[in-house]
PDB file of C-alpha atoms in Angstrom:
ATOM      1  CA  MET A   1      70.259  79.491 113.620  1.00  0.00           C
ATOM      2  CA  LYS A   2      71.104  81.670 110.644  1.00  0.00           C
ATOM      3  CA  LYS A   3      72.120  85.206 111.602  1.00  0.00           C
ATOM      4  CA  PHE A   4      71.448  88.246 109.456  1.00  0.00           C
ATOM      5  CA  ASP A   5      72.224  91.976 109.590  1.00  0.00           C
ATOM      6  CA  VAL A   6      69.903  93.944 111.862  1.00  0.00           C
ATOM      7  CA  LYS A   7      70.357  96.973 109.594  1.00  0.00           C
ATOM      8  CA  SER A   8      68.255  95.193 106.990  1.00  0.00           C
ATOM      9  CA  LEU A   9      65.198  95.729 109.205  1.00  0.00           C
ATOM     10  CA  VAL A  10      63.925  98.951 107.726  1.00  0.00           C
ATOM     11  CA  ALA A  11      60.806  99.475 109.830  1.00  0.00           C
ATOM     12  CA  GLY A  12      61.215  96.870 112.550  1.00  0.00           C
ATOM     13  CA  ILE A  13      60.569  93.158 112.620  1.00  0.00           C
ATOM     14  CA  ILE A  14      57.764  91.970 110.387  1.00  0.00           C
ATOM     15  CA  ILE A  15      55.617  89.682 112.510  1.00  0.00           C
ATOM     16  CA  GLY A  16      52.730  89.273 110.136  1.00  0.00           C
ATOM     17  CA  THR A  17      51.826  89.301 106.490  1.00  0.00           C
ATOM     18  CA  VAL A  18      49.129  91.930 106.990  1.00  0.00           C
ATOM     19  CA  GLY A  19      51.527  94.847 107.161  1.00  0.00           C
ATOM     20  CA  VAL A  20      52.012  94.930 110.919  1.00  0.00           C
ATOM     21  CA  THR A  21      55.452  95.665 112.372  1.00  0.00           C
ATOM     22  CA  THR A  22      56.768  95.740 115.902  1.00  0.00           C
ATOM     23  CA  VAL A  23      57.186  99.016 117.724  1.00  0.00           C
ATOM     24  CA  PHE A  24      60.854  98.338 118.329  1.00  0.00           C
ATOM     25  CA  ALA A  25      63.285 100.648 116.599  1.00  0.00           C
ATOM     26  CA  ALA A  26      66.240  98.942 114.930  1.00  0.00           C
ATOM     27  CA  SER A  27      68.610 100.752 117.296  1.00  0.00           C
ATOM     28  CA  SER A  28      67.119  98.935 120.321  1.00  0.00           C
ATOM     29  CA  ILE A  29      67.679  95.483 118.821  1.00  0.00           C
ATOM     30  CA  LYS A  30      70.874  93.721 119.806  1.00  0.00           C
ATOM     31  CA  SER A  31      70.604  90.709 117.501  1.00  0.00           C
ATOM     32  CA  VAL A  32      68.128  88.868 115.307  1.00  0.00           C
ATOM     33  CA  ASN A  33      68.383  85.245 114.196  1.00  0.00           C
ATOM     34  CA  LEU A  34      66.200  82.954 112.164  1.00  0.00           C
ATOM     35  CA  SER A  35      64.870  80.416 114.667  1.00  0.00           C
ATOM     36  CA  SER A  36      64.765  76.683 113.956  1.00  0.00           C
ATOM     37  CA  MET A  37      61.924  76.225 116.452  1.00  0.00           C
ATOM     38  CA  LYS A  38      58.957  74.215 115.140  1.00  0.00           C
ATOM     39  CA  VAL A  39      55.273  75.055 115.516  1.00  0.00           C
ATOM     40  CA  THR A  40      52.569  72.403 115.858  1.00  0.00           C
ATOM     41  CA  LEU A  41      48.793  72.691 115.890  1.00  0.00           C
ATOM     42  CA  ASN A  42      47.132  70.054 118.075  1.00  0.00           C
ATOM     43  CA  HIS A  43      50.450  68.155 117.939  1.00  0.00           C
ATOM     44  CA  VAL A  44      50.394  68.225 114.124  1.00  0.00           C
ATOM     45  CA  SER A  45      53.232  69.970 112.301  1.00  0.00           C
ATOM     46  CA  PHE A  46      52.175  73.417 111.079  1.00  0.00           C
ATOM     47  CA  PRO A  47      54.566  74.879 108.491  1.00  0.00           C
ATOM     48  CA  LEU A  48      54.626  78.684 108.461  1.00  0.00           C
ATOM     49  CA  SER A  49      55.089  80.755 105.319  1.00  0.00           C
ATOM     50  CA  LYS A  50      57.532  83.023 107.171  1.00  0.00           C
ATOM     51  CA  PRO A  51      60.272  81.954 109.618  1.00  0.00           C
ATOM     52  CA  LEU A  52      60.244  82.462 113.358  1.00  0.00           C
ATOM     53  CA  LEU A  53      62.655  85.137 114.558  1.00  0.00           C
ATOM     54  CA  ALA A  54      64.733  84.964 117.749  1.00  0.00           C
ATOM     55  CA  VAL A  55      65.281  88.557 118.927  1.00  0.00           C
ATOM     56  CA  THR A  56      67.559  89.856 121.678  1.00  0.00           C
ATOM     57  CA  MET A  57      67.025  93.455 122.768  1.00  0.00           C
ATOM     58  CA  GLU A  58      69.715  95.755 124.126  1.00  0.00           C
ATOM     59  CA  ASN A  59      70.417  95.230 127.854  1.00  0.00           C
ATOM     60  CA  GLU A  60      68.686  91.835 127.796  1.00  0.00           C
ATOM     61  CA  GLN A  61      70.169  88.350 127.963  1.00  0.00           C
ATOM     62  CA  ASP A  62      67.282  86.154 126.857  1.00  0.00           C
ATOM     63  CA  GLU A  63      65.877  85.869 123.357  1.00  0.00           C
ATOM     64  CA  SER A  64      62.221  86.390 122.500  1.00  0.00           C
ATOM     65  CA  VAL A  65      60.681  84.453 119.630  1.00  0.00           C
ATOM     66  CA  TYR A  66      58.464  86.285 117.140  1.00  0.00           C
ATOM     67  CA  ALA A  67      56.083  84.512 114.775  1.00  0.00           C
ATOM     68  CA  PRO A  68      53.735  85.464 111.909  1.00  0.00           C
ATOM     69  CA  VAL A  69      50.856  86.560 114.090  1.00  0.00           C
ATOM     70  CA  ASN A  70      48.144  86.325 111.440  1.00  0.00           C
ATOM     71  CA  GLU A  71      48.915  82.675 110.629  1.00  0.00           C
ATOM     72  CA  LEU A  72      48.871  81.682 114.293  1.00  0.00           C
ATOM     73  CA  LEU A  73      45.640  83.538 115.074  1.00  0.00           C
ATOM     74  CA  THR A  74      43.973  82.159 111.972  1.00  0.00           C
ATOM     75  CA  ASN A  75      44.745  78.629 113.133  1.00  0.00           C
ATOM     76  CA  LEU A  76      43.377  79.416 116.580  1.00  0.00           C
ATOM     77  CA  GLY A  77      40.015  80.106 114.961  1.00  0.00           C
ATOM     78  CA  TYR A  78      40.074  83.856 114.353  1.00  0.00           C
ATOM     79  CA  GLY A  79      39.443  85.876 111.262  1.00  0.00           C
ATOM     80  CA  VAL A  80      42.253  88.415 110.940  1.00  0.00           C
ATOM     81  CA  ASN A  81      41.384  91.596 109.070  1.00  0.00           C
ATOM     82  CA  TYR A  82      43.835  94.498 108.739  1.00  0.00           C
ATOM     83  CA  ASP A  83      42.319  97.999 108.566  1.00  0.00           C
ATOM     84  CA  VAL A  84      44.926 100.028 106.685  1.00  0.00           C
ATOM     85  CA  GLU A  85      43.189 103.366 107.208  1.00  0.00           C
ATOM     86  CA  ASN A  86      42.993 103.005 110.993  1.00  0.00           C
ATOM     87  CA  ASN A  87      46.150 100.873 111.335  1.00  0.00           C
ATOM     88  CA  THR A  88      44.168  98.288 113.284  1.00  0.00           C
ATOM     89  CA  ILE A  89      43.952  94.495 113.339  1.00  0.00           C
ATOM     90  CA  ASP A  90      40.412  93.224 113.829  1.00  0.00           C
ATOM     91  CA  LEU A  91      40.148  89.708 115.296  1.00  0.00           C
ATOM     92  CA  ILE A  92      36.849  87.951 114.588  1.00  0.00           C
ATOM     93  CA  PRO A  93      36.055  84.748 116.542  1.00  0.00           C
ATOM     94  CA  GLN A  94      34.614  81.984 114.383  1.00  0.00           C
ATOM     95  CA  ASN A  95      31.571  81.634 116.603  1.00  0.00           C
ATOM     96  CA  SER A  96      30.521  85.197 115.727  1.00  0.00           C
ATOM     97  CA  ILE A  97      30.584  84.551 111.976  1.00  0.00           C
ATOM     98  CA  SER A  98      27.980  82.728 109.946  1.00  0.00           C
ATOM     99  CA  GLN A  99      29.628  79.659 108.459  1.00  0.00           C
ATOM    100  CA  VAL A 100      29.274  78.790 104.798  1.00  0.00           C
ATOM    101  CA  ASN A 101      26.741  76.000 104.453  1.00  0.00           C
ATOM    102  CA  ILE A 102      28.509  72.712 103.829  1.00  0.00           C
ATOM    103  CA  ASP A 103      26.705  69.661 102.526  1.00  0.00           C
ATOM    104  CA  LYS A 104      28.014  66.851 104.689  1.00  0.00           C
ATOM    105  CA  SER A 105      26.147  64.116 102.895  1.00  0.00           C
ATOM    106  CA  SER A 106      27.603  61.988 100.153  1.00  0.00           C
ATOM    107  CA  SER A 107      25.808  59.339  98.150  1.00  0.00           C
ATOM    108  CA  ASN A 108      28.993  58.015  96.559  1.00  0.00           C
ATOM    109  CA  GLY A 109      31.151  57.369  99.601  1.00  0.00           C
ATOM    110  CA  ASN A 110      32.014  58.174 103.191  1.00  0.00           C
ATOM    111  CA  SER A 111      32.577  61.926 103.645  1.00  0.00           C
ATOM    112  CA  VAL A 112      35.445  62.465 106.085  1.00  0.00           C
ATOM    113  CA  LEU A 113      36.532  66.031 105.328  1.00  0.00           C
ATOM    114  CA  ASN A 114      34.230  69.040 104.891  1.00  0.00           C
ATOM    115  CA  ILE A 115      35.761  72.485 105.240  1.00  0.00           C
ATOM    116  CA  ALA A 116      35.115  75.949 103.869  1.00  0.00           C
ATOM    117  CA  ASN A 117      35.831  79.556 104.700  1.00  0.00           C
ATOM    118  CA  TYR A 118      33.310  81.670 106.584  1.00  0.00           C
ATOM    119  CA  ALA A 119      31.135  84.293 104.942  1.00  0.00           C
ATOM    120  CA  ASP A 120      33.070  87.530 104.320  1.00  0.00           C
ATOM    121  CA  GLN A 121      36.159  86.018 105.962  1.00  0.00           C
ATOM    122  CA  ARG A 122      39.243  86.110 103.774  1.00  0.00           C
ATOM    123  CA  ASN A 123      41.089  83.302 105.445  1.00  0.00           C
ATOM    124  CA  ILE A 124      40.608  79.698 106.471  1.00  0.00           C
ATOM    125  CA  ALA A 125      41.952  77.551 109.294  1.00  0.00           C
ATOM    126  CA  GLU A 126      40.793  74.005 109.913  1.00  0.00           C
ATOM    127  CA  SER A 127      42.388  70.812 111.205  1.00  0.00           C
ATOM    128  CA  GLY A 128      41.143  67.326 111.935  1.00  0.00           C
ATOM    129  CA  SER A 129      41.626  63.618 111.356  1.00  0.00           C
ATOM    130  CA  PHE A 130      39.969  60.538 109.901  1.00  0.00           C
ATOM    131  CA  GLN A 131      40.460  56.793 109.903  1.00  0.00           C
ATOM    132  CA  ALA A 132      41.296  54.824 106.751  1.00  0.00           C
ATOM    133  CA  GLU A 133      41.813  51.223 105.660  1.00  0.00           C
ATOM    134  CA  ASP A 134      44.328  49.813 103.195  1.00  0.00           C
ATOM    135  CA  ASN A 135      43.494  50.212  99.492  1.00  0.00           C
ATOM    136  CA  GLN A 136      40.980  52.981 100.093  1.00  0.00           C
ATOM    137  CA  THR A 137      41.159  56.232  98.116  1.00  0.00           C
ATOM    138  CA  LEU A 138      40.511  59.767  99.302  1.00  0.00           C
ATOM    139  CA  ILE A 139      38.708  61.839  96.657  1.00  0.00           C
ATOM    140  CA  LEU A 140      39.171  65.583  97.216  1.00  0.00           C
ATOM    141  CA  ASN A 141      36.734  67.848  95.410  1.00  0.00           C
ATOM    142  CA  ILE A 142      37.886  71.453  95.687  1.00  0.00           C
ATOM    143  CA  THR A 143      35.965  74.501  94.481  1.00  0.00           C
ATOM    144  CA  SER A 144      37.752  77.824  94.761  1.00  0.00           C
ATOM    145  CA  ASP A 145      37.600  81.347  93.395  1.00  0.00           C
ATOM    146  CA  ILE A 146      39.895  82.934  95.998  1.00  0.00           C
ATOM    147  CA  LYS A 147      42.084  85.850  94.963  1.00  0.00           C
ATOM    148  CA  GLY A 148      45.134  87.518  96.450  1.00  0.00           C
ATOM    149  CA  GLY A 149      46.583  84.439  98.102  1.00  0.00           C
ATOM    150  CA  THR A 150      46.585  80.668  98.317  1.00  0.00           C
ATOM    151  CA  VAL A 151      45.410  77.945 100.661  1.00  0.00           C
ATOM    152  CA  ASP A 152      47.553  74.972 101.675  1.00  0.00           C
ATOM    153  CA  LEU A 153      46.048  71.628 102.592  1.00  0.00           C
ATOM    154  CA  PHE A 154      48.507  69.367 104.442  1.00  0.00           C
ATOM    155  CA  LEU A 155      47.720  65.663 104.736  1.00  0.00           C
ATOM    156  CA  PHE A 156      49.711  63.493 107.144  1.00  0.00           C
ATOM    157  CA  ASN A 157      49.595  59.724 106.761  1.00  0.00           C
ATOM    158  CA  PRO A 158      49.749  57.357 109.785  1.00  0.00           C
ATOM    159  CA  ASN A 159      53.571  57.482 109.626  1.00  0.00           C
ATOM    160  CA  GLY A 160      53.593  61.264 109.809  1.00  0.00           C
ATOM    161  CA  GLU A 161      54.636  61.703 106.178  1.00  0.00           C
ATOM    162  CA  GLU A 162      53.315  64.897 104.622  1.00  0.00           C
ATOM    163  CA  GLN A 163      51.509  65.649 101.380  1.00  0.00           C
ATOM    164  CA  ARG A 164      50.930  69.304 100.515  1.00  0.00           C
ATOM    165  CA  ILE A 165      48.269  70.587  98.134  1.00  0.00           C
ATOM    166  CA  THR A 166      48.410  74.294  97.279  1.00  0.00           C
ATOM    167  CA  ILE A 167      45.078  75.719  96.140  1.00  0.00           C
ATOM    168  CA  GLY A 168      44.617  78.863  94.076  1.00  0.00           C
ATOM    169  CA  SER A 169      41.617  80.269  92.227  1.00  0.00           C
ATOM    170  CA  THR A 170      40.676  77.186  90.216  1.00  0.00           C
ATOM    171  CA  ASP A 171      38.623  74.069  90.952  1.00  0.00           C
ATOM    172  CA  LEU A 172      40.368  70.729  91.087  1.00  0.00           C
ATOM    173  CA  THR A 173      39.944  67.084  92.025  1.00  0.00           C
ATOM    174  CA  LYS A 174      42.669  65.001  93.666  1.00  0.00           C
ATOM    175  CA  GLU A 175      42.805  61.283  94.376  1.00  0.00           C
ATOM    176  CA  ILE A 176      45.068  60.023  97.160  1.00  0.00           C
ATOM    177  CA  VAL A 177      45.662  56.339  97.859  1.00  0.00           C
ATOM    178  CA  LEU A 178      45.354  55.693 101.583  1.00  0.00           C
ATOM    179  CA  LYS A 179      46.992  53.269 103.964  1.00  0.00           C
ATOM    180  CA  LYS A 180      45.431  51.868 107.100  1.00  0.00           C
ATOM    181  CA  GLY A 181      45.522  54.100 110.140  1.00  0.00           C
ATOM    182  CA  LYS A 182      44.749  57.585 111.360  1.00  0.00           C
ATOM    183  CA  TRP A 183      45.251  60.430 108.880  1.00  0.00           C
ATOM    184  CA  GLN A 184      45.453  64.054 109.944  1.00  0.00           C
ATOM    185  CA  TYR A 185      44.945  67.241 107.984  1.00  0.00           C
ATOM    186  CA  ASN A 186      45.648  70.939 108.420  1.00  0.00           C
ATOM    187  CA  CYS A 187      44.211  73.535 106.047  1.00  0.00           C
ATOM    188  CA  SER A 188      45.144  77.213 106.248  1.00  0.00           C
ATOM    189  CA  GLY A 189      45.589  80.249 104.079  1.00  0.00           C
ATOM    190  CA  ILE A 190      44.773  83.900 103.451  1.00  0.00           C
ATOM    191  CA  PHE A 191      43.189  85.431 100.344  1.00  0.00           C
ATOM    192  CA  ARG A 192      43.176  89.200 100.746  1.00  0.00           C
ATOM    193  CA  ASP A 193      41.111  90.002  97.648  1.00  0.00           C
ATOM    194  CA  GLY A 194      38.168  87.808  98.602  1.00  0.00           C
ATOM    195  CA  GLY A 195      36.524  84.710  97.246  1.00  0.00           C
ATOM    196  CA  ASN A 196      35.405  81.402  98.700  1.00  0.00           C
ATOM    197  CA  ILE A 197      36.865  77.938  99.009  1.00  0.00           C
ATOM    198  CA  LYS A 198      35.278  74.594  99.816  1.00  0.00           C
ATOM    199  CA  ILE A 199      37.008  71.228 100.197  1.00  0.00           C
ATOM    200  CA  VAL A 200      35.074  67.961 100.455  1.00  0.00           C
ATOM    201  CA  GLY A 201      36.952  64.709 101.006  1.00  0.00           C
ATOM    202  CA  THR A 202      35.258  61.367 100.443  1.00  0.00           C
ATOM    203  CA  ILE A 203      36.711  57.916 101.045  1.00  0.00           C
ATOM    204  CA  LYS A 204      35.961  55.186  98.493  1.00  0.00           C
TER     205      LYS A 204
END
């Protein structure tokens, strides 16, 4: 673990990227370290944009681990909206939000990946898997006009090797040569200024 000066924590420990801080005053913190602990989602590696923090409070022996709360909740299926005026985090279950209509048909190949954000929800969190054969190609068609953030699509081949595609506010098409076996994907991101994103993956 890499240790850093507690005095650098001006308003407490940042545990999210939506402006939320812990209620702990810096004077009550004994030590803070960057944690090397890994996070997985459904046993698939889930890289976080901010590091985990191992915190020890005064008069305590054991460390507590703090994580970016908005990223974790997003990947558990919640919309996370921060109300600045009321200093409140609003958690919106996916099943209470109308999902963007996704066309799951494809006349030019086998559609194996169809994901999009939900209406009025400024984040996305999806994971899944698909089966591929040697010499097949995954065609990713991405349409996006998101603003105020990015979305990362992680693809893991059958050997667990990772490919990362970072998506901004432009449309793009990617072709990925596949190898035989089970592929997994994890797509997550926050775009605070709105917009929509849709990713359709077709095997040919």
